[in-house]
Structure formats: structure tokens, C-alpha cells
Amino acid sequence: MLPTKRAEGAEDSGDGVVKKARAGGSSVGAEAMVAGGGSGVAEIDEDLHSRQLAVYGRETMQRLFASSVLISGLNGLGAEIGNFFLSEDDIGKNRAVACVAKLQELNNAVDISSLTEELTTEHLSKFQVVVFTDISLDKAFEFDDYCRSHQPSISFIKTEVRGLFGSVFCDFGPEFSAHDFDGEAPQTGIIASISNNNPATVYCIDDERLYFQEGDLVVFSEVQGMKELNDGKPRKIIRSRPYSFCIEEDTSNFGIYTKGGIVTQFLRPALLHFAFLALDKFRKELGRFPAVGCGQDARRIVEFTSAFNEATIDYKIEGKLDEKLLQRFASGSRAVLNPMAAIFGGIVGQEVVKACSGKFHPLYQFFYLDAVEALPTHQLDPKDLKPLNSRYDAQISVFGYKLQKKLRDANVFVVGSGALGCELLKNLALMGVSCSRKGKLTITDDDVIEKSNLSSQFLFRDWNIGQAKSTVAATAASAINSCLHIDALQNRACPETEHVFHDTFWESLDVVINALDNVNARMYMDMRCLYFQKPLLESGMLGTKCNTQMVIPHLTENYGASRDPPEKQAPMCTVHSFPHNIDHCLTWARSEFEGLLDKTPNEVNSFLSNPTQYAAAMKKAGDAQARELLERVCECLEKERCERFEDCITWGRLKFEDYFSNRVKQLTFTFPEDAATSTRVPFWSAPKRFPRPLAFSATDLSHVKFIMAASILRAVSFGIVIPEWAKSTTNLIDAISKVYVPEFKPKSGVKIETDEKPDNISSASVDDAAIIEDLLTRLEACARKLPPGFQMKPIHFEKDDDTNFHMDFITSLANMRARNYGIQEVDRLKAKFIAGRIIPAISTSTAMATGLVCLELYKVLAGGHPVEDYHNTFANLALPMLTRSEPLPPTVIKHQGMRWTVWDRWSIKGDITVAELLKWLSDKGLNAYSVSCGTSLLYNTMFPRHKDRLGRKIADVAKEVAKVDVPEYRKHLDVVVACEDDKGKDIDIPIISIYFR
């Protein structure tokens, strides 16, 4: 049960019409209504919604499909749901009406309509959830009372964005209950211990420095033992130290702390709560917002806020209020900034999901956030804040025209145009970034649009499937803002494309924004930003979680300075012979798919395309790996070669026997159920599970479906026409019954890998070389029997096509193996998540991440901000939780009065020799003993023959030894030098660029 908290307030009104300053969406707007609701329980399109299903599950998604939601007020915050669809052509139209058609394009399964008349409680009765983005407190009380007393209760959400300030209030009614708080197993928090004292002292782990201050309010969660602290109540810090703090709370009679717990700063909640009340009162009495930069209006807001503070009982602020913060609040209150709207759109969107489904913990109960640190560091001139009758007037009223010009003239590189990239492009277009001819936004992505992208990458439509992501996204962003100067490329940012993203390109950039989904690509971009000393704004999301990291030259550490531990992977022997969970079975099934249907056909084609070259390569390798590869190729072209579809059925039936019967019989023959290890421990001890062979049964449809999928895929790889009857289980069973299955007898002496850490080094032997010669002879004989021009068709795994039988094969293969080992089987959807390695993604966390990134972009482009103004963030909308922290500074290395960090690069002008480089370093008190370029060693004191290189030009040595081919556009080459001081201690020095041209 969530109690409703109240405060006094007043009413406002609005006209719901698109105004010029609103078109494109970054200013205040008036009330408009959009109703969204599903048309009953519909069948879920798993290909379209696979990413959300991975987060919510089928049951929650069905509840969402059946839900009905009202959004009242398509102003800047409502913009996150619709307003960015508006264009200049919509000026003068009702916002809700103007948005409906374009909103409908996002998902035809959702019924979307508009309400343009005055909203009454009768309207509310038709909905499960109602969201208000611009409503007075009087109306909010009226509607919340109605929603709370309605049977069943209607979930009520009130949210506002006012400049760099925002708020959310949720009331889901007295009967609401959440059946899944966080969607994942409980995890240990960062609290080390809590004392039973008055006041209580909280100790945190010593590698997590705290940045709390006295007077801050904090909220506890996940504390075990002292569960009284998990009530969601904000508690005041009265003393703060780097790794501990005291709270204004008597815990003497609380439970004894055992473990776990997270403490989160409750950011200026009381002051902001009163400030929003003051703003509502101001609008009621004066019928308008405070004027931008008006001291008199700001003083009125301060007075109202002070009055609310004095009248309150809970959370009263002692001492003088922060008047500077309140003045900033008043001045920008008319503006609805896109990044703040994106953040609160994500938060509120997730709360709507919680209200509709009961999944995840609702917000308790107010949430406030401010980002005043994003304001320019210099004093703003009131003249610079005046409106220009442009779409950016709201932004100008907060940051001033000078920063708006910097945004317009910015040279920005966005890497990736998937879920994060689409949201970023929308934000940048609305903010006016790169919207002058001087500015330029470059976006690159080498991927094409798939059906599964449509539910999380909102710039794409179903008619864009198969088209380049970057091109479509750029076109859609240009439709949001026609002034956007954008260049869309289809190149992957990697070493192989440095001729595209060359030195001149990098040197022209103002900022780089990553929208990537893998660590390797992030590490490469981090390395390039370090080299060219460019700010990098990094973000990521996984389900309901999102994070951002700011990488600012010379102020913060770089992305690669800290790494998450690698994901734990099961040993290969476990996957191949001793699985004990469905993940192992699916990993094995995916591997078998790729080996049988992709890698082996590719090897066959490589041999047939150039037998002489292929044979030479195999002989040169001459190891067990080459031998095993040739054995698979020979098997494919000899006894497993298919010419008719009936041959494919035979292959599928024999594969069933091999996988699920023969291999198990051989394994249990080698290691019987009563087998013991050399230490007399039972071999089949946990986690090993003793397997049982399967006997094929034509009455078991799962058996038949495996053979159907296997036969069809085999036919595709051999270019055989698939008859219509092949997809009929009745006809297929008849064909399967004609297949002869030879009796299997286990053999003695068969080696089965049981070591979890086997020696993977494959070395050549005399036996391997002889066998390879024999296999190549057999292959040549096979080739002579093949029709002219014969080639196999490799099948690349594609999880999102329900008609290609890829997931049918993998699901059947994994489930039959699970049945062997007594492991719980899974449905096709779960198999798709695991085998398809689907990254859970939802639009709410994506919107929040990109909104947070764009708040930091204001600071980067404004310049002059100290490191404490920047924020790294982590959020989990399921809990919900938001933590913001100051980025760590880079490690400083000091030597003989010099200091440098990872951001520094030393430059030497001139075509110098190796000896001259060593002398240059020696003058700095650094004794160089090794010089390398790329992966090649140019000079090392350990090798006597390297002395001959001392008098040679470094550029010449690099060209000869490292095979460096410096392109014409580059005037330097980079070397890495290992040095030590006079005491023999190694010293890491910056990379050295030698400008030889």
C-alpha cells in the first residue's frame, strides 16, 4: 500500500495548440490529451518484441497489451511520448491530434486516439493508468482522490519538467501490489555495517569513497537484519566521512545488521518539493510563469517556498534556504528541456509499466532531480536569455544564446544508430546540435534494420527493414529538424576504417558520443579519443538498467581505465559432455549449428575454389586442428553428401541417433554410473548429471520436429529443393520410418575430455601429417564426383526469422540434449534469448540514458566546467534507483618535476634517428631500453644487432621492420618507448609522435 502525500496548490489551464517555439519540442506547451490502449489480449509478435520479452516476460507483456493509458498534456514532457513527431507544418494544430497518426506508426497493435475536450473524472474511469504532465495541484488532488477511490483503483502519475528541475509523484492506489520487485536475484549492496546506536553510524566498503555531505538525505534498500531501514523513508546525514556517515536515526532497538544494503542520496528533495509548490501558487495568483531572469519574480518564488517550509511538519529545512537555487528554478521554470524530458519520460514510462503489470517496485512516492551544474560557469547576461521567436527559445531562456550557438556549430561524431543512437539523434535534433552549416553531425553504423529493432529503435518503421540503420535514422532526424546538418556513413569504426575516419576528421571534432553495444568497440573508440584528446560521452543499458560515463580530456580517467570482470563461461568439457543447465545445452546447440551448417560448408567451398592452395595451407598447419577440420569436410562430401531431399531426411534421422543415443551410450560406457575418480570420489558427483540415451519415437513430435528442421536446413546447404510435404509431420514420419539405422556398439579406449582447463595448444605430429595427406587424397577423389561448379550454401544463423527453421533446429537440439541429462527444457522464446544472445532492451532505460548524456553535452560544449560538475550515473528503473557520482581523475605520473597522465602525448618535430630519440629522453632523466611501433620491436638494448639501427632514421626502421606504410595525409608515426629511471624503476611515459614530414 502506498499512502498519498499532500500539499497545498493551485490550478492552471492551457490551450493544447502547437506554437512555433514548440514545433520540434523544446519549450513549454499547453495541455493536450492522448489515450493509448491495447485492443484486448493479443498474440505477442516475438520477433518484434524479443528485447522487451527478455526484460518483462510473456505474462507481463500480455498485461501491457491489455492495458489502457491516458496521457494528459503533450507539452515538453509529453514530448517524450509524442511531441518530437511535430514539425513546422503542425503549427496551430492541437498537439494530440497532430501526433496521433505518427504515434500509431510505432505500433499498429496499440489503439491510439486523442481527447481534445476538457478532461473530467468520467474520462478517467475508462483507463487503468492516467499520467498528467501539466496540471495544477487543485486538479491533481481532485483527480487523485477520484482515482484512489475508484473500484478498481486507477493508477495516478503526476510529473513535471521545469528547466533543469523535474518531479514525479505516483499513487497506484491502496490495493496495489508488486509481484516482482527487481526482476533479478537479490545482490549484495555496498554497505559494510550499521551500528545500533543513537545516532546510527553507517560504514561502507573501503574502496567506494562517499561524496555525501552533512544535511543530505539518504534512502536505504536491501539491508538485511536491520530491515527497519528499508522503509523508503529519507534520513538526514549529520556527520560525513570518506567511508562512513552518521544518520539522524536511533537504531538501538532495530534489528541487528547482518549484511547487504544500498544507500542512495536523496537529492535536495524537501527544497525542490516546496519549490514546485511555490511555482504552482505563483501560476495560480499571477496566471503566468515567472519571467526569465526577473529578480522580482524570483523573490516571489523564494517567499512562497519559505512559507511552505515554515508550514510543514515533515522534512522542514533548518536555516537559510538556497536562494540561488530557487532563483535558477524560477528563471527557467517556463522551459521544458529535451534532455530532462527524456530522463523523466523514461522514469514515468517505466512507472506506467509497473502500474499496468505489477512488475517491479513502484516509485515511493515523490522523486525530484535537478541538474543546475549544467548551467554555464560564467554569469549569464539577461539580454542573452531573451526569446528569439525560434524553436530553441526554451533552451536559450536557461542557457543563453551563446551556448545555443555553440550547440548549432558543434562538430559531433555519433557511433552507432541502434536503440541508443536513435534516441540520441532525436535529442540532438531537438536541441539544435549541428544545425548550422558550420556544424556537422556524423553518424556511422554498418548494420541494417531487422524486425526486432522496430520495438526499441523508434526512428525505424517496418518498411525500413533491410535498409542501412544510419541512413534511415539520419533521414528521420532531419524530419524532426530540417536544419540538422548530418552525414550518415555505413562504416564500422575500427582500425580498418582509419582511412575514412582519418586524422583530419578526428581533429575537427568537438565531441564523440558512443551508442555501442559491445566492449571491444567501446575500447577502440576510447583509445582514439585518448589519442586525439576528444571528450567521449559513453552510455549503455541492459533491461531496466542504464549507465553513463563521462570521459573528459585531462579531467577524468578514460573508459579503459577500469574494466568489468569477464563473464564466467562454462568449460568446453562441460558444454560438450557434462551439461548441468539449459544454458550449457543451448551453447552446445548453437555451436553445432554453426559447425554443421556454416563453418563446414565454408570449408568445402574453400577447398573446391582452390584445391592446391587449400591443400598447401592444411599441410603447413599440419596439426590436430587441421586434421579434425579435414575430417569434417571429408565426411560432408562422402557419406553425408545429399543429392535428394530423402537423403536429407536420412541425415537428420542418423544425426538424432548420433546426438541423443550413440554419444550418450559411448559416454556412459567410458564412465559408467558407478565410476570413480583416482581419489575414489564418484565420477558422476554434482554438478555432473548422469545421462540416459533417447530412443526415437515417431509419436513424440519433438523428435519428429528435430528431424524436420535438420532435414530442411541440410537441403538448403546442399541447394536441394524442399518439397511441400516436408513440412507435414504425417508425411515426414512415413519417410523417416524408411531410414535404416545401424546398431551402435560402444568402443573401448575412446578419449573424452574431462579436464576443465585442458591444454588447448594444438601441436603438429607425424601421425597428423600422414592423416592429413590421406584426407586430402580422399577430398580430391570426392571433388571428381561432384557436378561442375558445385558449391555448398553456408547458413548464417538468423534468430529473428520464424520461417527459416534456425531456432527450430537449435531449440530441438538443446531440449533433446536436456532430456538426456534430466535438465528442465525451455520453450522456443527462452531458447531464442539464450542462443540468440539477445540483449534485453526497453525504451524507458534507453530514453533515460540518452537524456543523461545530453545533459552532460551542455557542459562539454559550454566548456570551462570543473570535474565536479560532470556526473557518471547508474540507474535501475525496476527498483527504482538513480546514483550520480563525480568521475575519477586520471592517474598522474610524476618524474623530476614533470607530470603527465594517460591523456598526454609527447611530440618531436623532425626526421630523427633512434639515437636522437634516446638522447631526447635521456635529457629528461629517462633511460630508454626499448622502442616499438605497432606490434614490432624497432630497438631493444638486449639485442646486440639492434645497435646498427641507432644511426638510422626511426621512420626508415619502422618502414623496414614494422612494415609501416604511413599514408600521405599523416605526417607522423607513433612509437611506444619503455623507460626506467636512474634507480632502474620502470616509468610509464606517454606515446611519442615523431613528425618526420
GROMACS .gro file of N, CA and C in nm, residues 99-184:
model
  258
   99CYS      N    1  -0.023   1.447  -3.334
   99CYS     CA    2   0.070   1.337  -3.305
   99CYS      C    3   0.013   1.199  -3.331
  100VAL      N    4  -0.120   1.185  -3.330
  100VAL     CA    5  -0.180   1.051  -3.329
  100VAL      C    6  -0.133   0.963  -3.445
  101ALA      N    7  -0.141   1.015  -3.568
  101ALA     CA    8  -0.107   0.931  -3.684
  101ALA      C    9   0.037   0.883  -3.679
  102LYS      N   10   0.128   0.972  -3.640
  102LYS     CA   11   0.270   0.933  -3.637
  102LYS      C   12   0.301   0.841  -3.519
  103LEU      N   13   0.230   0.862  -3.409
  103LEU     CA   14   0.246   0.770  -3.296
  103LEU      C   15   0.197   0.630  -3.334
  104GLN      N   16   0.089   0.624  -3.410
  104GLN     CA   17   0.033   0.495  -3.448
  104GLN      C   18   0.131   0.414  -3.531
  105GLU      N   19   0.219   0.481  -3.606
  105GLU     CA   20   0.317   0.411  -3.688
  105GLU      C   21   0.413   0.328  -3.604
  106LEU      N   22   0.432   0.367  -3.477
  106LEU     CA   23   0.526   0.295  -3.392
  106LEU      C   24   0.479   0.154  -3.363
  107ASN      N   25   0.348   0.134  -3.350
  107ASN     CA   26   0.296   0.001  -3.319
  107ASN      C   27   0.149  -0.006  -3.356
  108ASN      N   28   0.119  -0.080  -3.461
  108ASN     CA   29  -0.019  -0.091  -3.507
  108ASN      C   30  -0.106  -0.174  -3.415
  109ALA      N   31  -0.044  -0.248  -3.322
  109ALA     CA   32  -0.119  -0.330  -3.228
  109ALA      C   33  -0.178  -0.248  -3.114
  110VAL      N   34  -0.139  -0.122  -3.104
  110VAL     CA   35  -0.188  -0.035  -2.997
  110VAL      C   36  -0.288   0.064  -3.056
  111ASP      N   37  -0.404   0.075  -2.993
  111ASP     CA   38  -0.504   0.172  -3.038
  111ASP      C   39  -0.472   0.309  -2.978
  112ILE      N   40  -0.453   0.409  -3.061
  112ILE     CA   41  -0.419   0.543  -3.015
  112ILE      C   42  -0.524   0.641  -3.065
  113SER      N   43  -0.574   0.724  -2.975
  113SER     CA   44  -0.673   0.826  -3.013
  113SER      C   45  -0.646   0.951  -2.932
  114SER      N   46  -0.717   1.058  -2.964
  114SER     CA   47  -0.693   1.185  -2.894
  114SER      C   48  -0.820   1.233  -2.827
  115LEU      N   49  -0.800   1.306  -2.717
  115LEU     CA   50  -0.909   1.375  -2.649
  115LEU      C   51  -0.877   1.523  -2.652
  116THR      N   52  -0.969   1.604  -2.700
  116THR     CA   53  -0.943   1.747  -2.710
  116THR      C   54  -1.037   1.831  -2.624
  117GLU      N   55  -1.142   1.764  -2.567
  117GLU     CA   56  -1.233   1.840  -2.481
  117GLU      C   57  -1.177   1.847  -2.339
  118GLU      N   58  -1.241   1.927  -2.254
  118GLU     CA   59  -1.196   1.940  -2.116
  118GLU      C   60  -1.205   1.806  -2.045
  119LEU      N   61  -1.098   1.773  -1.972
  119LEU     CA   62  -1.089   1.642  -1.907
  119LEU      C   63  -1.172   1.640  -1.779
  120THR      N   64  -1.251   1.533  -1.762
  120THR     CA   65  -1.333   1.516  -1.642
  120THR      C   66  -1.304   1.379  -1.580
  121THR      N   67  -1.356   1.358  -1.459
  121THR     CA   68  -1.337   1.228  -1.393
  121THR      C   69  -1.403   1.117  -1.472
  122GLU      N   70  -1.507   1.148  -1.548
  122GLU     CA   71  -1.572   1.046  -1.630
  122GLU      C   72  -1.476   0.991  -1.735
  123HIS      N   73  -1.392   1.079  -1.788
  123HIS     CA   74  -1.290   1.032  -1.882
  123HIS      C   75  -1.194   0.935  -1.814
  124LEU      N   76  -1.154   0.969  -1.690
  124LEU     CA   77  -1.054   0.888  -1.620
  124LEU      C   78  -1.102   0.747  -1.595
  125SER      N   79  -1.231   0.727  -1.578
  125SER     CA   80  -1.285   0.596  -1.541
  125SER      C   81  -1.260   0.490  -1.647
  126LYS      N   82  -1.225   0.532  -1.766
  126LYS     CA   83  -1.204   0.437  -1.877
  126LYS      C   84  -1.063   0.381  -1.882
  127PHE      N   85  -0.975   0.430  -1.793
  127PHE     CA   86  -0.834   0.396  -1.805
  127PHE      C   87  -0.780   0.324  -1.682
  128GLN      N   88  -0.675   0.249  -1.705
  128GLN     CA   89  -0.606   0.178  -1.598
  128GLN      C   90  -0.500   0.266  -1.533
  129VAL      N   91  -0.439   0.352  -1.615
  129VAL     CA   92  -0.334   0.443  -1.568
  129VAL      C   93  -0.358   0.580  -1.630
  130VAL      N   94  -0.342   0.687  -1.551
  130VAL     CA   95  -0.351   0.822  -1.604
  130VAL      C   96  -0.224   0.897  -1.568
  131VAL      N   97  -0.169   0.970  -1.665
  131VAL     CA   98  -0.045   1.044  -1.647
  131VAL      C   99  -0.071   1.190  -1.680
  132PHE      N  100  -0.034   1.281  -1.589
  132PHE     CA  101  -0.053   1.424  -1.611
  132PHE      C  102   0.084   1.492  -1.611
  133THR      N  103   0.111   1.568  -1.717
  133THR     CA  104   0.241   1.634  -1.729
  133THR      C  105   0.233   1.785  -1.708
  134ASP      N  106   0.112   1.840  -1.698
  134ASP     CA  107   0.099   1.985  -1.678
  134ASP      C  108  -0.038   2.011  -1.616
  135ILE      N  109  -0.047   1.993  -1.485
  135ILE     CA  110  -0.176   2.003  -1.416
  135ILE      C  111  -0.155   2.076  -1.284
  136SER      N  112  -0.254   2.155  -1.244
  136SER     CA  113  -0.244   2.228  -1.117
  136SER      C  114  -0.260   2.131  -1.000
  137LEU      N  115  -0.218   2.175  -0.881
  137LEU     CA  116  -0.233   2.091  -0.763
  137LEU      C  117  -0.379   2.069  -0.727
  138ASP      N  118  -0.463   2.172  -0.744
  138ASP     CA  119  -0.606   2.155  -0.714
  138ASP      C  120  -0.665   2.044  -0.799
  139LYS      N  121  -0.638   2.048  -0.928
  139LYS     CA  122  -0.687   1.943  -1.017
  139LYS      C  123  -0.625   1.808  -0.984
  140ALA      N  124  -0.496   1.812  -0.948
  140ALA     CA  125  -0.428   1.688  -0.914
  140ALA      C  126  -0.494   1.622  -0.792
  141PHE      N  127  -0.528   1.701  -0.690
  141PHE     CA  128  -0.596   1.646  -0.573
  141PHE      C  129  -0.731   1.585  -0.613
  142GLU      N  130  -0.804   1.658  -0.695
  142GLU     CA  131  -0.936   1.610  -0.737
  142GLU      C  132  -0.925   1.477  -0.812
  143PHE      N  133  -0.835   1.474  -0.908
  143PHE     CA  134  -0.823   1.354  -0.990
  143PHE      C  135  -0.761   1.238  -0.912
  144ASP      N  136  -0.664   1.268  -0.825
  144ASP     CA  137  -0.602   1.161  -0.746
  144ASP      C  138  -0.703   1.100  -0.650
  145ASP      N  139  -0.786   1.185  -0.585
  145ASP     CA  140  -0.891   1.134  -0.495
  145ASP      C  141  -0.985   1.041  -0.571
  146TYR      N  142  -1.023   1.083  -0.690
  146TYR     CA  143  -1.114   1.001  -0.770
  146TYR      C  144  -1.049   0.869  -0.807
  147CYS      N  145  -0.924   0.876  -0.854
  147CYS     CA  146  -0.854   0.754  -0.897
  147CYS      C  147  -0.834   0.658  -0.780
  148ARG      N  148  -0.804   0.712  -0.663
  148ARG     CA  149  -0.776   0.629  -0.546
  148ARG      C  150  -0.901   0.561  -0.495
  149SER      N  151  -1.016   0.630  -0.504
  149SER     CA  152  -1.141   0.573  -0.452
  149SER      C  153  -1.215   0.489  -0.556
  150HIS      N  154  -1.173   0.499  -0.682
  150HIS     CA  155  -1.238   0.422  -0.787
  150HIS      C  156  -1.217   0.273  -0.764
  151GLN      N  157  -1.316   0.193  -0.803
  151GLN     CA  158  -1.303   0.047  -0.795
  151GLN      C  159  -1.306  -0.015  -0.932
  152PRO      N  160  -1.196  -0.080  -0.976
  152PRO     CA  161  -1.067  -0.087  -0.908
  152PRO      C  162  -0.994   0.047  -0.917
  153SER      N  163  -0.892   0.063  -0.832
  153SER     CA  164  -0.818   0.189  -0.830
  153SER      C  165  -0.754   0.216  -0.966
  154ILE      N  166  -0.748   0.345  -1.000
  154ILE     CA  167  -0.679   0.387  -1.123
  154ILE      C  168  -0.543   0.443  -1.081
  155SER      N  169  -0.437   0.395  -1.141
  155SER     CA  170  -0.303   0.443  -1.106
  155SER      C  171  -0.285   0.586  -1.155
  156PHE      N  172  -0.239   0.673  -1.064
  156PHE     CA  173  -0.228   0.817  -1.091
  156PHE      C  174  -0.080   0.856  -1.089
  157ILE      N  175  -0.037   0.926  -1.193
  157ILE     CA  176   0.101   0.975  -1.201
  157ILE      C  177   0.098   1.122  -1.240
  158LYS      N  178   0.168   1.204  -1.162
  158LYS     CA  179   0.182   1.347  -1.194
  158LYS      C  180   0.331   1.375  -1.210
  159THR      N  181   0.367   1.439  -1.320
  159THR     CA  182   0.508   1.466  -1.344
  159THR      C  183   0.525   1.602  -1.412
  160GLU      N  184   0.637   1.667  -1.383
  160GLU     CA  185   0.667   1.798  -1.441
  160GLU      C  186   0.815   1.808  -1.473
  161VAL      N  187   0.847   1.883  -1.577
  161VAL     CA  188   0.985   1.926  -1.603
  161VAL      C  189   0.982   2.077  -1.615
  162ARG      N  190   1.062   2.143  -1.532
  162ARG     CA  191   1.071   2.289  -1.532
  162ARG      C  192   1.218   2.328  -1.542
  163GLY      N  193   1.261   2.360  -1.663
  163GLY     CA  194   1.402   2.394  -1.683
  163GLY      C  195   1.490   2.275  -1.650
  164LEU      N  196   1.585   2.296  -1.560
  164LEU     CA  197   1.676   2.189  -1.519
  164LEU      C  198   1.629   2.117  -1.392
  165PHE      N  199   1.497   2.125  -1.366
  165PHE     CA  200   1.437   2.061  -1.249
  165PHE      C  201   1.321   1.973  -1.295
  166GLY      N  202   1.302   1.862  -1.224
  166GLY     CA  203   1.191   1.775  -1.260
  166GLY      C  204   1.138   1.702  -1.139
  167SER      N  205   1.011   1.656  -1.148
  167SER     CA  206   0.949   1.584  -1.037
  167SER      C  207   0.854   1.478  -1.089
  168VAL      N  208   0.833   1.376  -1.006
  168VAL     CA  209   0.735   1.271  -1.034
  168VAL      C  210   0.664   1.237  -0.904
  169PHE      N  211   0.533   1.216  -0.911
  169PHE     CA  212   0.456   1.163  -0.799
  169PHE      C  213   0.374   1.045  -0.849
  170CYS      N  214   0.375   0.936  -0.775
  170CYS     CA  215   0.298   0.817  -0.813
  170CYS      C  216   0.206   0.775  -0.700
  171ASP      N  217   0.082   0.742  -0.734
  171ASP     CA  218  -0.013   0.682  -0.639
  171ASP      C  219  -0.088   0.574  -0.716
  172PHE      N  220  -0.055   0.449  -0.686
  172PHE     CA  221  -0.116   0.336  -0.757
  172PHE      C  222  -0.233   0.276  -0.681
  173GLY      N  223  -0.277   0.346  -0.573
  173GLY     CA  224  -0.395   0.302  -0.502
  173GLY      C  225  -0.364   0.215  -0.382
  174PRO      N  226  -0.462   0.200  -0.290
  174PRO     CA  227  -0.438   0.127  -0.165
  174PRO      C  228  -0.423  -0.023  -0.180
  175GLU      N  229  -0.469  -0.079  -0.292
  175GLU     CA  230  -0.465  -0.224  -0.309
  175GLU      C  231  -0.352  -0.271  -0.398
  176PHE      N  232  -0.271  -0.178  -0.448
  176PHE     CA  233  -0.168  -0.219  -0.546
  176PHE      C  234  -0.058  -0.302  -0.479
  177SER      N  235  -0.016  -0.406  -0.548
  177SER     CA  236   0.096  -0.488  -0.501
  177SER      C  237   0.183  -0.524  -0.619
  178ALA      N  238   0.314  -0.526  -0.593
  178ALA     CA  239   0.411  -0.564  -0.696
  178ALA      C  240   0.451  -0.709  -0.673
  179HIS      N  241   0.448  -0.790  -0.779
  179HIS     CA  242   0.479  -0.932  -0.763
  179HIS      C  243   0.625  -0.963  -0.795
  180ASP      N  244   0.698  -0.867  -0.847
  180ASP     CA  245   0.840  -0.888  -0.877
  180ASP      C  246   0.909  -0.754  -0.860
  181PHE      N  247   0.985  -0.737  -0.754
  181PHE     CA  248   1.040  -0.605  -0.721
  181PHE      C  249   1.147  -0.559  -0.818
  182ASP      N  250   1.238  -0.648  -0.857
  182ASP     CA  251   1.351  -0.600  -0.938
  182ASP      C  252   1.380  -0.685  -1.061
  183GLY      N  253   1.314  -0.794  -1.078
  183GLY     CA  254   1.334  -0.876  -1.198
  183GLY      C  255   1.463  -0.956  -1.196
  184GLU      N  256   1.533  -0.958  -1.083
  184GLU     CA  257   1.657  -1.034  -1.077
  184GLU      C  258   1.682  -1.080  -0.934
   0.00000   0.00000   0.00000
